[in-house]
CSV table of C-alpha atoms in Angstrom, one decimal:
chain,number,residue,atom,x,y,z
A,816,UNK,CA,107.7,89.6,119.0
A,817,UNK,CA,108.5,92.3,116.4
A,818,UNK,CA,108.2,95.6,118.3
A,819,UNK,CA,106.0,97.1,115.6
A,820,UNK,CA,103.5,94.3,115.7
A,821,UNK,CA,103.5,94.3,119.5
A,822,UNK,CA,103.1,98.1,119.7
A,823,UNK,CA,100.3,98.1,117.1
A,824,UNK,CA,98.3,95.4,118.9
A,825,UNK,CA,98.8,97.0,122.3
A,826,UNK,CA,97.8,100.4,120.9
A,827,UNK,CA,94.7,99.0,119.2
A,828,UNK,CA,93.6,97.2,122.3
A,829,UNK,CA,94.2,100.2,124.5
A,830,UNK,CA,92.1,102.5,122.3
A,831,UNK,CA,89.2,100.1,121.9
A,832,UNK,CA,89.1,98.6,125.4
A,833,UNK,CA,89.9,102.0,126.9
A,834,UNK,CA,86.9,103.6,125.2
A,835,UNK,CA,84.7,100.8,126.4
A,836,UNK,CA,85.8,101.1,130.0
A,837,UNK,CA,85.5,104.9,129.9
A,838,UNK,CA,81.9,104.5,128.7
A,839,UNK,CA,81.2,102.5,131.8
A,840,UNK,CA,79.7,99.4,130.2
A,841,UNK,CA,82.6,97.0,130.0
A,842,UNK,CA,80.6,94.0,131.3
A,843,UNK,CA,78.0,94.5,128.5
A,844,UNK,CA,80.7,93.7,125.9
A,845,UNK,CA,81.4,90.2,127.3
A,846,UNK,CA,79.0,87.6,125.8
A,847,UNK,CA,80.3,84.1,125.4
A,848,UNK,CA,77.7,82.8,122.9
A,849,UNK,CA,78.4,85.8,120.6
A,850,UNK,CA,82.2,85.0,120.8
A,851,UNK,CA,81.5,81.4,119.9
A,852,UNK,CA,79.4,82.3,116.9
A,853,UNK,CA,82.0,84.7,115.5
A,854,UNK,CA,85.3,83.0,116.3
A,855,UNK,CA,83.9,79.4,116.1
A,856,UNK,CA,82.2,80.1,112.8
A,857,UNK,CA,85.4,81.7,111.4
A,858,UNK,CA,87.5,78.8,112.3
A,859,UNK,CA,85.0,76.3,111.0
A,860,UNK,CA,84.9,78.1,107.6
A,861,UNK,CA,88.7,78.1,107.4
A,862,UNK,CA,88.8,74.4,108.1
A,863,UNK,CA,86.3,73.8,105.3
A,864,UNK,CA,88.2,76.0,102.9
A,865,UNK,CA,91.8,74.8,103.6
A,866,UNK,CA,93.3,71.4,104.6
A,867,UNK,CA,94.0,71.1,108.3
A,868,UNK,CA,97.7,70.5,107.7
A,869,UNK,CA,98.1,73.8,105.8
A,870,UNK,CA,96.2,75.7,108.5
A,871,UNK,CA,98.4,74.3,111.2
A,872,UNK,CA,101.5,75.1,109.2
A,873,UNK,CA,100.4,78.7,108.5
A,874,UNK,CA,99.8,79.4,112.2
A,875,UNK,CA,103.2,78.0,113.1
A,876,UNK,CA,105.0,80.0,110.4
A,877,UNK,CA,103.0,83.1,111.4
A,878,UNK,CA,104.2,82.8,115.0
A,879,UNK,CA,107.8,82.5,113.8
A,880,UNK,CA,107.6,85.4,111.4
A,881,UNK,CA,105.9,87.8,113.9
A,882,UNK,CA,108.7,86.9,116.4
A,883,UNK,CA,111.5,87.4,113.9
A,884,UNK,CA,111.5,91.2,113.5
A,885,UNK,CA,112.7,92.8,110.3
A,886,UNK,CA,114.7,90.9,107.7
A,887,UNK,CA,118.2,92.3,107.4
A,888,UNK,CA,119.8,91.6,104.0
A,889,UNK,CA,123.1,93.4,104.6
A,890,UNK,CA,125.1,90.5,106.0
A,891,UNK,CA,124.5,88.6,102.8
A,892,UNK,CA,126.3,91.3,100.8
A,893,UNK,CA,129.6,90.5,102.5
A,894,UNK,CA,128.9,86.8,102.2
A,895,UNK,CA,128.5,87.0,98.4
A,896,UNK,CA,131.5,89.3,98.0
A,897,UNK,CA,133.7,87.0,100.1
A,898,UNK,CA,132.5,84.0,98.0
A,899,UNK,CA,133.3,85.9,94.8
A,900,UNK,CA,136.8,86.7,96.1
A,901,UNK,CA,137.5,83.0,97.0
A,902,UNK,CA,136.1,81.8,93.7
A,903,UNK,CA,138.2,84.3,91.7
A,904,UNK,CA,141.4,83.5,93.6
A,905,UNK,CA,141.1,79.7,94.1
A,906,UNK,CA,138.3,78.6,91.8
A,907,UNK,CA,134.7,77.5,92.3
A,908,UNK,CA,135.7,74.2,94.1
A,909,UNK,CA,137.3,76.3,96.9
A,910,UNK,CA,133.8,77.4,97.9
A,911,UNK,CA,133.0,73.9,99.2
A,912,UNK,CA,134.9,74.7,102.4
A,913,UNK,CA,132.5,77.6,103.1
A,914,UNK,CA,129.3,75.6,102.7
A,915,UNK,CA,129.3,74.4,106.3
A,916,UNK,CA,129.0,78.0,107.5
A,917,UNK,CA,126.1,78.8,105.1
A,918,UNK,CA,122.8,78.7,107.0
A,919,UNK,CA,120.4,79.8,104.2
A,920,UNK,CA,119.2,76.6,102.4
A,921,UNK,CA,118.6,78.6,99.1
A,922,UNK,CA,122.2,79.9,99.0
A,923,UNK,CA,123.6,76.6,100.1
A,924,UNK,CA,121.8,74.8,97.3
A,925,UNK,CA,122.8,77.3,94.7
A,926,UNK,CA,126.5,77.2,95.7
A,927,UNK,CA,126.5,73.4,95.8
A,928,UNK,CA,125.0,73.2,92.3
A,929,UNK,CA,127.6,75.7,91.1
A,930,UNK,CA,130.4,73.6,92.6
A,931,UNK,CA,128.9,70.5,91.0
A,932,UNK,CA,129.2,72.1,87.6
A,933,UNK,CA,125.6,72.8,86.8
A,934,UNK,CA,125.1,74.7,83.6
A,935,UNK,CA,124.2,78.4,84.1
A,936,UNK,CA,120.7,78.0,82.5
A,937,UNK,CA,120.0,74.9,84.7
A,938,UNK,CA,121.1,76.7,87.8
A,939,UNK,CA,119.1,79.7,87.1
A,940,UNK,CA,116.0,77.6,86.3
A,941,UNK,CA,116.3,75.7,89.6
A,942,UNK,CA,116.7,78.9,91.7
A,943,UNK,CA,113.8,80.5,89.9
A,944,UNK,CA,111.6,77.5,90.7
A,945,UNK,CA,112.7,77.7,94.4
A,946,UNK,CA,111.6,81.3,94.4
A,947,UNK,CA,108.3,80.5,92.8
A,948,UNK,CA,107.6,77.7,95.3
A,949,UNK,CA,108.4,80.1,98.1
A,950,UNK,CA,105.9,82.7,96.8
A,951,UNK,CA,103.3,80.0,96.3
A,952,UNK,CA,103.7,78.7,99.9
A,953,UNK,CA,103.5,82.1,101.4
A,954,UNK,CA,100.5,82.9,99.2
A,955,UNK,CA,98.5,80.2,101.0
A,956,UNK,CA,99.3,81.9,104.3
A,957,UNK,CA,98.2,85.2,103.0
A,958,UNK,CA,95.0,83.6,101.7
A,959,UNK,CA,94.1,82.0,105.0
A,960,UNK,CA,94.5,85.3,107.0
A,961,UNK,CA,92.6,87.2,104.2
A,962,UNK,CA,89.8,84.6,104.4
A,963,UNK,CA,89.6,84.9,108.2
A,964,UNK,CA,89.4,88.7,107.8
A,965,UNK,CA,86.4,88.2,105.5
A,966,UNK,CA,84.7,85.4,107.4
A,967,UNK,CA,84.8,87.1,110.9
A,968,UNK,CA,82.6,90.0,110.0
A,969,UNK,CA,80.3,87.7,108.0
A,970,UNK,CA,79.8,85.4,111.0
A,971,UNK,CA,79.4,88.4,113.2
A,972,UNK,CA,76.5,89.4,111.0
A,973,UNK,CA,75.0,85.9,111.2
A,974,UNK,CA,75.2,86.1,115.0
A,975,UNK,CA,73.4,89.5,114.8
A,976,UNK,CA,70.6,88.1,112.7
A,977,UNK,CA,70.2,85.2,115.1
A,978,UNK,CA,70.1,87.6,118.0
A,979,UNK,CA,67.5,89.8,116.2
A,980,UNK,CA,65.3,86.8,115.5
A,981,UNK,CA,65.4,85.9,119.2
A,982,UNK,CA,64.7,89.5,120.2
A,983,UNK,CA,61.7,89.7,117.9
A,984,UNK,CA,60.2,86.7,119.5
A,985,UNK,CA,60.0,88.7,122.7
A,986,UNK,CA,58.3,91.8,121.4
A,987,UNK,CA,55.5,91.3,123.9
A,988,UNK,CA,58.0,92.3,126.6
A,989,UNK,CA,59.4,95.8,125.7
A,990,UNK,CA,61.8,95.7,128.6
A,991,UNK,CA,63.8,93.0,126.9
A,992,UNK,CA,64.1,94.7,123.5
A,993,UNK,CA,67.1,97.0,124.4
A,994,UNK,CA,69.1,94.1,126.0
A,995,UNK,CA,68.3,91.8,123.1
A,996,UNK,CA,69.4,94.4,120.6
A,997,UNK,CA,72.7,95.0,122.4
A,998,UNK,CA,73.5,91.3,122.5
A,999,UNK,CA,72.6,90.9,118.8
A,1000,UNK,CA,75.0,93.7,117.9
A,1001,UNK,CA,77.9,92.2,119.9
A,1002,UNK,CA,78.6,89.5,117.3
A,1003,UNK,CA,79.1,92.2,114.6
A,1004,UNK,CA,81.4,94.0,117.0
A,1005,UNK,CA,83.5,90.9,117.6
A,1006,UNK,CA,83.7,90.1,113.9
A,1007,UNK,CA,84.9,93.7,113.0
A,1008,UNK,CA,87.3,93.8,116.0
A,1009,UNK,CA,88.9,90.4,115.2
A,1010,UNK,CA,89.1,91.1,111.5
A,1011,UNK,CA,90.5,94.6,111.6
A,1012,UNK,CA,92.9,94.3,114.6
A,1013,UNK,CA,94.3,90.9,113.9
A,1014,UNK,CA,93.5,89.2,110.6
A,1015,UNK,CA,93.9,92.0,108.1
A,1016,UNK,CA,97.0,93.5,109.7
A,1017,UNK,CA,98.7,90.1,110.1
A,1018,UNK,CA,98.0,89.4,106.4
A,1019,UNK,CA,99.7,92.7,105.6
A,1020,UNK,CA,102.6,91.8,107.8
A,1021,UNK,CA,103.0,88.5,106.1
A,1022,UNK,CA,102.8,90.0,102.6
A,1023,UNK,CA,105.5,92.5,103.6
A,1024,UNK,CA,107.7,89.7,104.9
A,1025,UNK,CA,107.2,87.7,101.7
A,1026,UNK,CA,108.4,90.7,99.6
A,1027,UNK,CA,111.5,91.0,101.8
A,1028,UNK,CA,112.2,87.2,101.5
A,1029,UNK,CA,111.7,87.3,97.7
A,1030,UNK,CA,114.0,90.2,97.4
A,1031,UNK,CA,116.6,88.4,99.4
A,1032,UNK,CA,116.3,85.3,97.3
A,1033,UNK,CA,116.5,87.3,94.1
A,1034,UNK,CA,119.6,89.0,95.4
A,1035,UNK,CA,121.2,85.7,96.3
A,1036,UNK,CA,120.4,84.3,92.9
A,1037,UNK,CA,122.0,87.3,91.2
A,1038,UNK,CA,125.1,86.9,93.3
A,1039,UNK,CA,125.3,83.2,92.7
A,1040,UNK,CA,125.0,83.5,88.9
A,1041,UNK,CA,127.5,86.4,88.9
A,1042,UNK,CA,130.0,84.3,90.8
A,1043,UNK,CA,129.5,81.4,88.4
A,1044,UNK,CA,130.1,83.6,85.4
A,1045,UNK,CA,133.4,84.6,86.8
A,1046,UNK,CA,132.7,88.2,87.6
A,1047,UNK,CA,135.1,90.0,89.9
A,1048,UNK,CA,134.2,90.6,93.5
A,1049,UNK,CA,133.6,94.3,92.8
A,1050,UNK,CA,131.2,93.5,89.9
A,1051,UNK,CA,129.4,90.9,92.1
A,1052,UNK,CA,129.0,93.6,94.8
A,1053,UNK,CA,127.7,96.1,92.3
A,1054,UNK,CA,125.1,93.7,91.0
A,1055,UNK,CA,123.7,92.9,94.4
A,1056,UNK,CA,123.8,96.5,95.7
A,1057,UNK,CA,120.8,97.3,93.5
A,1058,UNK,CA,118.6,95.4,96.1
A,1059,UNK,CA,119.5,97.9,98.8
A,1060,UNK,CA,118.3,101.4,99.6
A,1061,UNK,CA,120.7,104.3,98.9
A,1062,UNK,CA,121.4,104.7,102.6
A,1063,UNK,CA,122.3,101.0,102.9
A,1064,UNK,CA,124.5,101.2,99.9
A,1065,UNK,CA,126.5,104.0,101.4
A,1066,UNK,CA,127.1,102.0,104.6
A,1067,UNK,CA,128.0,98.8,102.8
A,1068,UNK,CA,130.4,100.4,100.3
A,1069,UNK,CA,132.1,102.5,103.1
A,1070,UNK,CA,133.2,99.3,104.9
């Protein structure tokens, strides 16, 4: 798993669980019915809101993204410059021999269309549509985690209200009021805990990864169109360098 994600979750659990243990009442925070109301209700609401296939796909993609670490765009700079060198020296058809080593489907599709003689405006339109589709697909994932972050506290409050109703039915026995109130508040705790340590941070992580992937696709599109227009390798490199930070530019141009 990405070290930042792992460290954040571990630190959050340490702080929260540690404070509970130090307080001496760890067992009081374990209540299965409250967990069922909060987590079960959240999952039920998500399944009502989104198709099951999309929910399953989002969780699979989320696991993959969280395990992937940071997206490094620097290797693609050299790839594009090398392609520009080959195309300038031997022509666009010479790029066909490099397609087998291209792992990124977006770049592979763009280079193949370029080799096949697609018009510049057609190539640009197709690549832009690919980028739009990527953003839309990722937006569904962001929406699911955002919804979970909203539903969890809401179902926590529902569980609290249920607990309060049950507590008020036992007002004739004052000894049960304190225990009943504690149990009622646990669902609110579970909802806030799940939402703020998992759902909202994971949504933020996915949004950041989407920005990185969109920047990569835009960079690849810029490089592909520059190669197709016959720009020199140096110009192609200059055009894609704008997608890197100043520190990364110094490293790349020093090689």
